[in-house]
Coordinates of C-alpha atoms in Angstrom, one line a residue:
Chain A
M1 CA 155.5 126.0 68.8
A2 CA 153.7 122.6 67.7
R3 CA 150.2 123.1 66.3
T4 CA 147.6 120.2 66.6
V5 CA 144.5 120.7 64.2
I6 CA 141.4 118.7 65.6
I7 CA 138.8 118.0 63.1
G8 CA 135.3 117.9 64.6
A9 CA 134.2 120.1 67.2
G10 CA 131.8 117.9 69.1
Q11 CA 132.4 116.7 72.6
A12 CA 135.3 114.5 71.5
G13 CA 137.0 117.2 69.8
R14 CA 136.5 119.8 72.6
R15 CA 138.0 117.2 75.3
T16 CA 141.0 116.7 73.1
A17 CA 141.5 120.7 72.9
E18 CA 141.0 120.9 76.7
A19 CA 143.4 117.9 77.7
L20 CA 146.1 119.2 75.2
R21 CA 145.7 122.6 76.7
D22 CA 145.9 121.2 80.4
L23 CA 149.3 119.4 79.2
D24 CA 150.9 122.0 77.0
P25 CA 150.3 125.3 77.8
E26 CA 152.2 126.2 74.6
A27 CA 150.6 124.2 72.1
E28 CA 148.7 126.1 69.1
I29 CA 145.4 124.5 69.1
L30 CA 142.9 124.8 66.3
L31 CA 139.5 123.1 66.6
L32 CA 137.5 122.7 63.2
G33 CA 133.7 122.1 63.3
E34 CA 131.3 121.7 60.7
E35 CA 128.3 122.6 62.6
A36 CA 127.3 125.9 63.2
H37 CA 127.6 125.7 66.8
P38 CA 130.5 125.8 69.4
P39 CA 130.9 122.1 71.0
Y40 CA 127.9 120.5 72.5
D41 CA 127.2 117.5 74.2
R42 CA 124.4 115.2 72.8
P43 CA 122.7 113.3 75.5
P44 CA 120.2 116.0 76.1
L45 CA 118.9 116.0 72.8
S46 CA 116.9 113.1 72.9
K47 CA 115.6 114.1 76.4
A48 CA 115.7 117.7 77.6
V49 CA 115.6 119.5 74.3
L50 CA 112.7 117.2 72.9
L51 CA 110.7 117.9 76.1
G52 CA 111.6 121.6 75.6
K53 CA 113.6 121.8 78.9
D54 CA 116.1 123.9 79.3
P55 CA 119.2 122.0 79.3
G56 CA 121.2 124.1 81.2
N57 CA 124.7 123.9 80.7
G58 CA 124.5 120.2 79.9
L59 CA 124.3 120.9 76.3
F60 CA 126.7 123.8 75.5
V61 CA 129.1 122.7 78.4
R62 CA 131.4 125.6 78.0
A63 CA 130.5 129.4 78.2
P64 CA 131.2 131.0 74.4
D65 CA 134.3 132.7 75.8
F66 CA 135.8 129.6 77.0
Y67 CA 137.7 128.8 74.0
A68 CA 139.4 131.9 73.6
G69 CA 140.3 132.0 77.2
K70 CA 142.1 128.6 76.7
R71 CA 143.7 130.0 73.8
I72 CA 141.6 127.3 71.6
T73 CA 141.2 128.5 68.2
L74 CA 137.3 127.4 67.5
R75 CA 136.4 127.5 63.7
T76 CA 132.7 126.7 63.5
G77 CA 131.2 126.2 59.9
T78 CA 134.3 124.9 58.7
R79 CA 134.3 121.8 56.7
V80 CA 137.4 119.8 56.0
E81 CA 137.3 118.3 52.3
A82 CA 140.7 116.5 52.4
L83 CA 143.8 115.5 54.2
D84 CA 147.2 115.8 52.8
L85 CA 149.2 113.7 55.1
A86 CA 152.5 114.1 53.1
A87 CA 152.2 118.0 53.3
K88 CA 150.7 117.7 56.7
Q89 CA 147.8 119.9 55.8
V90 CA 144.3 119.7 55.8
V91 CA 142.1 121.5 52.9
T92 CA 138.8 123.2 53.9
A93 CA 135.8 123.2 51.7
A94 CA 136.7 126.8 51.0
G95 CA 140.2 125.5 49.6
E96 CA 142.3 126.8 52.5
R97 CA 145.1 124.7 53.4
I98 CA 146.1 124.3 57.2
G99 CA 149.3 122.9 58.3
Y100 CA 149.4 120.7 61.6
D101 CA 152.1 118.9 63.7
S102 CA 149.6 116.5 64.9
L103 CA 146.1 115.9 63.5
V104 CA 143.2 114.6 65.5
L105 CA 140.3 113.2 63.6
A106 CA 137.2 113.5 66.0
T107 CA 134.6 113.4 63.1
G108 CA 132.0 111.3 65.2
A109 CA 129.4 109.4 63.6
R110 CA 126.0 110.1 61.6
A111 CA 122.6 108.5 61.9
R112 CA 122.2 105.3 60.1
P113 CA 119.9 105.8 57.3
L114 CA 116.9 103.4 57.2
P115 CA 117.2 102.0 53.3
V116 CA 113.5 101.6 52.6
P117 CA 111.1 103.5 50.2
G118 CA 109.5 106.4 51.8
A119 CA 112.4 107.1 54.3
D120 CA 113.2 110.2 52.7
D121 CA 109.8 111.9 53.4
P122 CA 110.3 115.1 55.4
R123 CA 108.0 113.6 58.0
V124 CA 110.6 111.1 58.5
H125 CA 113.4 112.2 61.0
T126 CA 116.8 111.1 62.6
L127 CA 118.1 112.4 65.7
R128 CA 121.8 113.5 65.7
T129 CA 122.5 117.2 65.8
L130 CA 120.6 120.1 67.7
E131 CA 118.8 121.0 64.5
D132 CA 117.5 117.6 64.3
A133 CA 116.2 117.6 67.9
Q134 CA 114.8 121.1 67.4
A135 CA 112.8 119.7 64.4
I136 CA 111.3 116.8 66.1
Q137 CA 110.5 118.9 69.0
A138 CA 108.6 121.3 66.9
A139 CA 106.8 118.5 65.2
L140 CA 105.8 116.9 68.6
L141 CA 103.9 120.0 69.6
S142 CA 101.1 119.2 67.6
K143 CA 100.8 115.7 69.5
P144 CA 101.2 113.5 66.5
R145 CA 101.0 109.9 66.4
L146 CA 104.7 109.1 66.4
A147 CA 106.3 105.7 65.0
V148 CA 109.8 105.2 66.3
I149 CA 112.0 102.8 64.3
G150 CA 114.6 101.2 66.5
G151 CA 114.2 99.9 70.1
G152 CA 117.6 101.2 71.2
L153 CA 118.9 103.8 73.3
I154 CA 117.9 106.8 71.3
G155 CA 114.6 105.3 70.0
L156 CA 113.6 104.5 73.5
E157 CA 114.5 107.9 74.8
V158 CA 112.6 109.8 71.8
A159 CA 109.5 107.5 72.6
S160 CA 109.7 108.2 76.4
S161 CA 110.1 112.0 75.7
A162 CA 107.2 111.9 73.1
R163 CA 104.8 110.0 75.5
Q164 CA 105.4 112.4 78.3
L165 CA 104.5 115.2 75.7
G166 CA 101.2 113.2 75.4
C167 CA 101.8 111.7 72.0
S168 CA 100.7 108.3 71.0
V169 CA 103.7 106.4 70.2
T170 CA 104.7 103.2 68.4
V171 CA 108.1 101.5 68.5
L172 CA 109.1 98.9 65.6
E173 CA 112.3 97.0 66.7
A174 CA 113.8 94.4 64.3
A175 CA 115.5 92.1 67.3
D176 CA 113.0 90.2 69.4
R177 CA 114.0 92.5 72.4
L178 CA 114.8 96.0 73.4
M179 CA 118.5 97.5 73.8
A180 CA 119.7 94.1 72.6
R181 CA 123.1 95.5 72.2
C182 CA 123.7 96.8 75.6
V183 CA 121.7 94.9 78.2
P184 CA 120.9 91.2 78.6
P185 CA 117.4 89.8 78.0
A186 CA 116.0 90.1 81.5
I187 CA 116.4 93.8 81.4
S188 CA 115.3 94.0 78.1
D189 CA 112.2 92.5 79.1
M190 CA 111.7 94.8 82.0
A191 CA 112.4 97.7 79.7
A192 CA 109.7 96.5 77.5
A193 CA 107.1 96.3 80.6
L194 CA 108.1 99.8 81.6
H195 CA 107.5 101.2 77.9
R196 CA 104.1 99.3 77.7
G197 CA 103.3 100.4 81.3
H198 CA 103.6 103.9 80.2
G199 CA 101.4 103.4 76.8
V200 CA 103.9 102.5 74.2
A201 CA 102.8 100.3 71.7
L202 CA 105.9 97.9 71.2
H203 CA 106.3 95.6 68.1
L204 CA 109.5 93.3 68.6
G205 CA 111.1 91.4 65.7
R206 CA 109.5 93.4 63.3
T207 CA 111.4 95.0 60.4
V208 CA 109.9 98.0 58.6
R209 CA 110.0 97.5 54.8
R210 CA 108.5 100.6 53.5
I211 CA 107.0 104.0 54.4
E212 CA 104.2 105.0 52.2
P213 CA 103.6 108.7 52.5
R214 CA 100.3 109.7 52.1
P215 CA 99.3 113.5 52.1
D216 CA 97.8 113.2 55.8
R217 CA 99.7 110.3 57.1
L218 CA 102.4 107.8 56.9
L219 CA 101.8 104.2 56.5
L220 CA 104.6 102.0 58.0
D221 CA 104.7 98.2 56.6
A222 CA 106.2 95.8 58.6
G223 CA 104.9 92.7 57.6
D224 CA 102.1 91.5 59.8
V225 CA 102.1 94.8 61.4
Q226 CA 101.0 98.0 59.8
V227 CA 101.3 101.2 61.7
E228 CA 100.2 104.8 61.1
A229 CA 101.8 107.7 62.0
D230 CA 102.1 111.4 61.7
L231 CA 105.9 111.4 62.4
V232 CA 108.4 108.9 62.3
V233 CA 112.0 108.9 64.0
I234 CA 114.5 106.5 63.0
G235 CA 117.0 105.2 65.6
I236 CA 118.9 102.6 64.4
G237 CA 122.5 103.1 65.1
G238 CA 125.4 105.4 63.8
I239 CA 127.8 105.1 61.0
P240 CA 131.4 106.4 61.6
N241 CA 132.7 109.5 59.5
T242 CA 135.8 108.1 58.2
A243 CA 135.4 109.4 54.6
L244 CA 138.4 111.7 55.0
A245 CA 140.7 109.1 56.9
E246 CA 139.7 106.3 54.2
A247 CA 140.5 109.1 51.3
A248 CA 144.0 109.8 52.9
G249 CA 144.8 106.1 53.0
L250 CA 144.6 105.3 57.0
A251 CA 143.5 102.0 58.3
V252 CA 139.5 102.0 58.5
Q253 CA 137.4 99.4 59.3
D254 CA 134.0 100.6 60.7
G255 CA 135.8 103.1 62.5
I256 CA 139.3 104.5 62.2
L257 CA 141.6 102.0 63.7
A258 CA 143.9 103.2 66.6
D259 CA 145.8 101.6 69.4
A260 CA 144.7 102.2 73.0
C261 CA 146.3 105.4 73.1
G262 CA 144.4 106.6 69.9
R263 CA 147.3 106.4 67.4
T264 CA 146.2 105.5 63.9
S265 CA 148.4 103.8 61.1
H266 CA 149.9 107.3 60.3
P267 CA 152.5 108.6 63.0
D268 CA 151.0 112.1 63.2
V269 CA 147.3 111.2 63.0
Y270 CA 145.1 110.3 66.2
A271 CA 141.5 109.2 66.3
A272 CA 139.3 110.7 69.1
G273 CA 135.8 109.8 70.4
E274 CA 133.2 107.6 68.8
V275 CA 134.8 107.5 65.3
A276 CA 137.9 105.5 66.5
R277 CA 138.0 101.9 66.8
F278 CA 140.6 101.3 69.1
D279 CA 142.4 98.6 71.2
H280 CA 140.4 98.7 74.6
P281 CA 142.3 96.6 77.3
F282 CA 138.9 96.0 79.1
F283 CA 137.7 94.2 76.0
G284 CA 140.9 92.7 74.9
R285 CA 140.0 93.8 71.4
Q286 CA 139.4 97.0 69.3
V287 CA 136.0 98.6 69.8
R288 CA 134.1 101.4 68.5
L289 CA 131.9 102.7 71.4
E290 CA 129.2 105.3 71.0
A291 CA 129.1 106.8 74.4
W292 CA 129.6 109.6 76.4
Q293 CA 132.1 108.4 78.5
V294 CA 134.4 107.6 75.7
A295 CA 133.8 111.0 74.1
Q296 CA 134.8 112.5 77.5
N297 CA 137.7 110.6 78.5
Q298 CA 139.5 108.7 75.6
P299 CA 140.3 112.0 74.2
A300 CA 142.9 112.8 77.1
A301 CA 144.8 109.7 76.1
V302 CA 145.0 111.1 72.7
A303 CA 146.3 114.4 74.0
R304 CA 148.9 112.4 76.3
A305 CA 149.9 110.4 73.0
I306 CA 150.5 114.1 71.1
C307 CA 152.5 115.2 74.1
G308 CA 154.7 112.1 74.3
Q309 CA 153.4 110.8 77.4
A310 CA 151.2 107.7 75.8
Q311 CA 149.2 105.8 78.5
P312 CA 146.5 103.7 77.2
Y313 CA 142.5 104.4 77.6
D314 CA 141.3 101.6 80.1
E315 CA 138.1 102.7 81.5
I316 CA 135.5 100.3 82.7
P317 CA 132.8 100.8 80.1
W318 CA 129.8 102.8 80.9
H319 CA 126.8 104.3 79.8
W320 CA 123.4 105.5 80.9
T321 CA 119.8 106.3 79.4
D322 CA 117.1 107.9 81.3
Q323 CA 113.5 106.5 80.1
F324 CA 110.3 107.4 81.9
T325 CA 110.9 106.5 85.6
W326 CA 114.3 104.9 85.0
N327 CA 117.8 106.0 85.2
L328 CA 119.5 102.9 83.6
Q329 CA 123.2 102.6 83.7
V330 CA 125.3 99.9 82.2
F331 CA 128.8 99.0 83.4
G332 CA 131.4 96.8 81.8
T333 CA 129.9 94.0 79.3
P334 CA 126.7 92.3 80.9
D335 CA 126.8 90.1 77.7
P336 CA 123.8 87.7 77.5
E337 CA 125.7 84.4 78.0
L338 CA 126.8 85.4 81.6
E339 CA 124.9 84.6 84.6
L340 CA 122.9 87.7 85.7
I341 CA 122.6 87.9 89.4
R342 CA 119.7 90.1 90.3
R343 CA 119.9 92.0 93.6
P344 CA 116.5 94.0 94.0
A345 CA 117.1 97.2 96.0
G346 CA 113.0 98.2 96.5
E347 CA 110.3 99.1 93.8
D348 CA 111.7 100.0 90.5
R349 CA 115.4 99.8 91.8
L350 CA 117.7 97.1 90.8
T351 CA 121.4 96.3 90.6
A352 CA 122.1 93.0 88.3
I353 CA 125.7 91.8 88.5
A354 CA 126.8 89.5 85.2
V355 CA 129.3 86.9 86.2
D356 CA 131.4 84.6 84.1
A357 CA 131.8 80.8 84.7
G358 CA 134.8 81.8 86.9
G359 CA 132.5 83.6 89.5
R360 CA 134.0 87.1 88.3
A361 CA 131.9 90.4 87.7
R362 CA 132.1 91.3 83.9
G363 CA 129.3 93.8 83.6
A364 CA 126.6 95.5 85.7
V365 CA 123.2 96.9 85.2
L366 CA 121.6 99.3 87.8
I367 CA 118.0 100.4 87.4
N368 CA 117.5 103.7 89.4
N369 CA 120.2 102.6 91.9
G370 CA 123.3 104.7 91.0
R371 CA 124.2 104.8 94.5
E372 CA 125.8 101.2 93.6
A373 CA 127.8 102.7 90.4
T374 CA 131.0 103.0 92.0
P375 CA 130.8 99.6 94.1
V376 CA 129.8 97.8 90.8
R377 CA 132.7 99.5 89.1
R378 CA 135.2 98.3 91.4
L379 CA 134.0 94.8 91.7
I380 CA 134.1 94.7 87.7
G381 CA 137.6 96.2 88.0
A382 CA 138.9 93.9 90.6
G383 CA 138.2 91.0 88.5
K384 CA 138.4 88.3 91.4
A385 CA 136.0 85.5 91.9
L386 CA 133.1 86.2 94.3
D387 CA 131.0 84.4 96.7
L388 CA 127.8 83.9 94.2
A389 CA 125.7 82.6 97.2
A390 CA 126.3 85.8 99.0
L391 CA 126.1 88.1 95.9
R392 CA 122.7 86.4 95.5
D393 CA 121.4 87.8 98.7
P394 CA 120.5 91.2 98.3
A395 CA 120.5 91.8 101.9
V396 CA 124.6 91.5 101.8
P397 CA 125.8 94.9 100.8
L398 CA 128.1 95.1 98.0
R399 CA 130.7 96.8 99.8
Q400 CA 131.4 93.3 101.6
F401 CA 132.6 92.0 98.2
L402 CA 135.5 94.9 97.7
Chain B
M1 CA 117.0 136.5 107.9
A2 CA 119.2 133.3 108.3
E3 CA 117.6 130.7 110.6
W4 CA 118.6 127.4 112.4
H5 CA 116.6 124.4 111.5
R6 CA 116.7 121.1 113.5
V7 CA 117.0 118.5 110.7
A8 CA 118.0 115.1 112.5
A9 CA 119.1 113.8 115.8
L10 CA 122.9 112.9 115.6
S11 CA 122.3 109.5 116.2
D12 CA 120.3 109.2 113.1
L13 CA 123.5 109.8 111.1
S14 CA 126.1 107.1 110.4
L15 CA 129.4 107.9 108.8
E16 CA 129.2 108.7 105.0
A17 CA 125.7 107.7 104.8
P18 CA 123.9 111.1 103.5
L19 CA 120.5 111.9 104.7
G20 CA 118.3 114.1 102.4
V21 CA 116.3 116.8 104.3
R22 CA 113.8 119.3 103.2
I23 CA 113.6 122.8 104.6
G24 CA 110.9 125.0 103.1
D25 CA 111.7 124.7 99.4
L26 CA 115.3 123.7 100.0
Q27 CA 116.6 120.1 99.5
I28 CA 119.5 119.7 101.6
A29 CA 121.8 116.6 102.0
V30 CA 123.2 116.3 105.3
V31 CA 126.4 114.1 105.6
K32 CA 128.5 113.1 108.8
L33 CA 132.1 112.7 108.0
E34 CA 134.8 111.6 110.5
D35 CA 135.4 115.6 111.2
G36 CA 131.7 116.9 111.7
V37 CA 128.6 116.9 109.9
Y38 CA 127.9 118.9 106.6
A39 CA 125.2 120.1 104.7
I40 CA 125.1 120.6 101.0
N41 CA 122.5 121.5 98.3
D42 CA 120.8 118.0 97.7
V43 CA 120.3 118.6 94.0
C44 CA 123.0 117.9 91.5
T45 CA 123.8 121.0 89.5
H46 CA 123.9 119.2 86.2
E47 CA 120.7 117.5 86.1
Y48 CA 117.9 116.9 88.5
A49 CA 118.6 114.2 91.0
L50 CA 119.2 113.9 94.7
L51 CA 122.9 113.5 95.7
S52 CA 121.8 112.1 99.0
E53 CA 120.9 109.1 97.0
G54 CA 124.4 108.9 95.8
F55 CA 127.6 107.0 96.9
C56 CA 129.6 108.7 99.4
E57 CA 133.4 108.3 100.2
E58 CA 136.2 110.1 101.2
G59 CA 134.4 113.4 101.6
R60 CA 132.9 113.0 98.0
I61 CA 129.4 112.3 97.4
E62 CA 128.5 111.0 93.6
C63 CA 125.4 111.8 91.8
P64 CA 123.4 108.7 91.4
L65 CA 122.5 109.5 87.5
H66 CA 125.5 110.6 85.9
Q67 CA 128.6 110.0 88.4
A68 CA 129.3 113.8 88.8
C69 CA 131.2 114.1 92.1
F70 CA 131.3 116.9 94.8
D71 CA 133.2 117.9 97.6
I72 CA 131.1 117.8 100.6
R73 CA 133.0 120.0 102.8
T74 CA 133.1 122.9 100.0
G75 CA 130.5 121.9 97.6
K76 CA 133.0 121.9 94.7
A77 CA 132.1 120.2 91.6
L78 CA 135.2 117.8 91.3
N79 CA 134.2 116.3 87.6
E80 CA 132.0 116.7 84.5
P81 CA 129.3 116.4 83.8
A82 CA 128.6 119.0 86.6
E83 CA 130.6 122.2 86.2
V84 CA 128.8 124.2 88.8
D85 CA 129.3 123.8 92.4
V86 CA 126.6 122.8 95.0
A87 CA 125.8 125.5 97.7
T88 CA 126.9 124.6 101.6
Y89 CA 125.2 125.5 104.8
P90 CA 126.3 125.9 108.3
V91 CA 125.8 123.2 110.5
K92 CA 125.7 123.1 114.1
V93 CA 125.3 120.0 116.6
E94 CA 123.7 120.9 120.2
D95 CA 122.4 118.4 122.8
G96 CA 122.5 115.5 120.2
A97 CA 120.6 117.4 117.6
V98 CA 122.0 118.4 114.1
F99 CA 121.0 122.0 113.2
V100 CA 121.2 123.6 109.5
Q101 CA 121.3 127.2 108.9
V102 CA 119.7 128.2 105.5
P103 CA 119.3 131.8 104.1

């Protein structure tokens, strides 16, 4: 009976285990997690958990007895210290050696630290784990003045949650616009207006150089902007947890390098989820994506590869964020250099489609308009030249282009 | 005691164009499919969102927020992030009017 050991019991680890079980009723599956919890999805952390709302089954997706029922051996609180690829074993912090036939690295990412003086103050947080979210939530109860460093998805979701709890919130972003890595400038501008409209103080193009801890407050120095805060949350991206892979000699480059099926540079070893930098047919290059969609579905490709049924992971990229009154969804690659065709669909509702020089849809952004998720995904997937004059007319329904 | 409530005229419904209605505290999505009219609970079981705002095709409705899909005829959750089915309600059409029965 073939044994697969999965290191990392987050969403990608869970999904690898589940997909493997669906494909192979006989497989022996060991899911090793460093965190004390069974696998959980992280999207609720910056929203429901911070707001003190019950995240329902959006957090711990599976009931505690699920894993035993699927004959998935889940070992939480188990840190792996080293890989012995020659012996096909992993070595835990307790010194235990666990053998495998196939090894899946689903070690995820960690919050990128801000390398400035004062960032180690206990009032300065990052948000990655359930404990991180609970600590921030507890600190928000006293309605502190919150400074968020980083105007990306996490930072803006934290800002939105904290404003909804009545905190005064300042966001400092080093780039000259919000969410610069995932939406085009026109959408960044709308997001800035949304946040300012809800009372968030936004400082764009400002890099925090130091945090000066005082007993009663924190002083953030961003050159010409000085911000006083009681609590700081840093959201400036993630760093993939590649140390095990690197030490074992696997090919690593800001992520564990893998093919479109999750196979790494070693034949017995696979990479799943956001730690993987894998060939993605949609992009036509290797990408590392920190997104629920990838953690959810790329592991199925890994499981197929393990079972000798390799088939590339080639979904059209998708991610979402919920901020204030917005549900924002991004499909494909709405890169800044593409033409963005805006199709307003009522107040606070928009479909925007990014088309290339050949008139093909390459990406889309939906604001509160999820009913067009499937149509835009199909438009992007079809990759054919569109009648742009018609597309510019929001009265012409998208299904007409399908 | 379960009661029937008139929610729409049949002529108000187009094929696969969900209509969100409210009966008391219940929010219900009424959907006309090729083989009849169906009623399901309108609130996604994953996070609060109205399914009647979502895309509908081939007997499935997609949550507008996070793309969970449900079978309109059975209420069954078809993919994550939803894990829990939505409730279904009996529907009858009489004299061109659509009625939904709620508990």
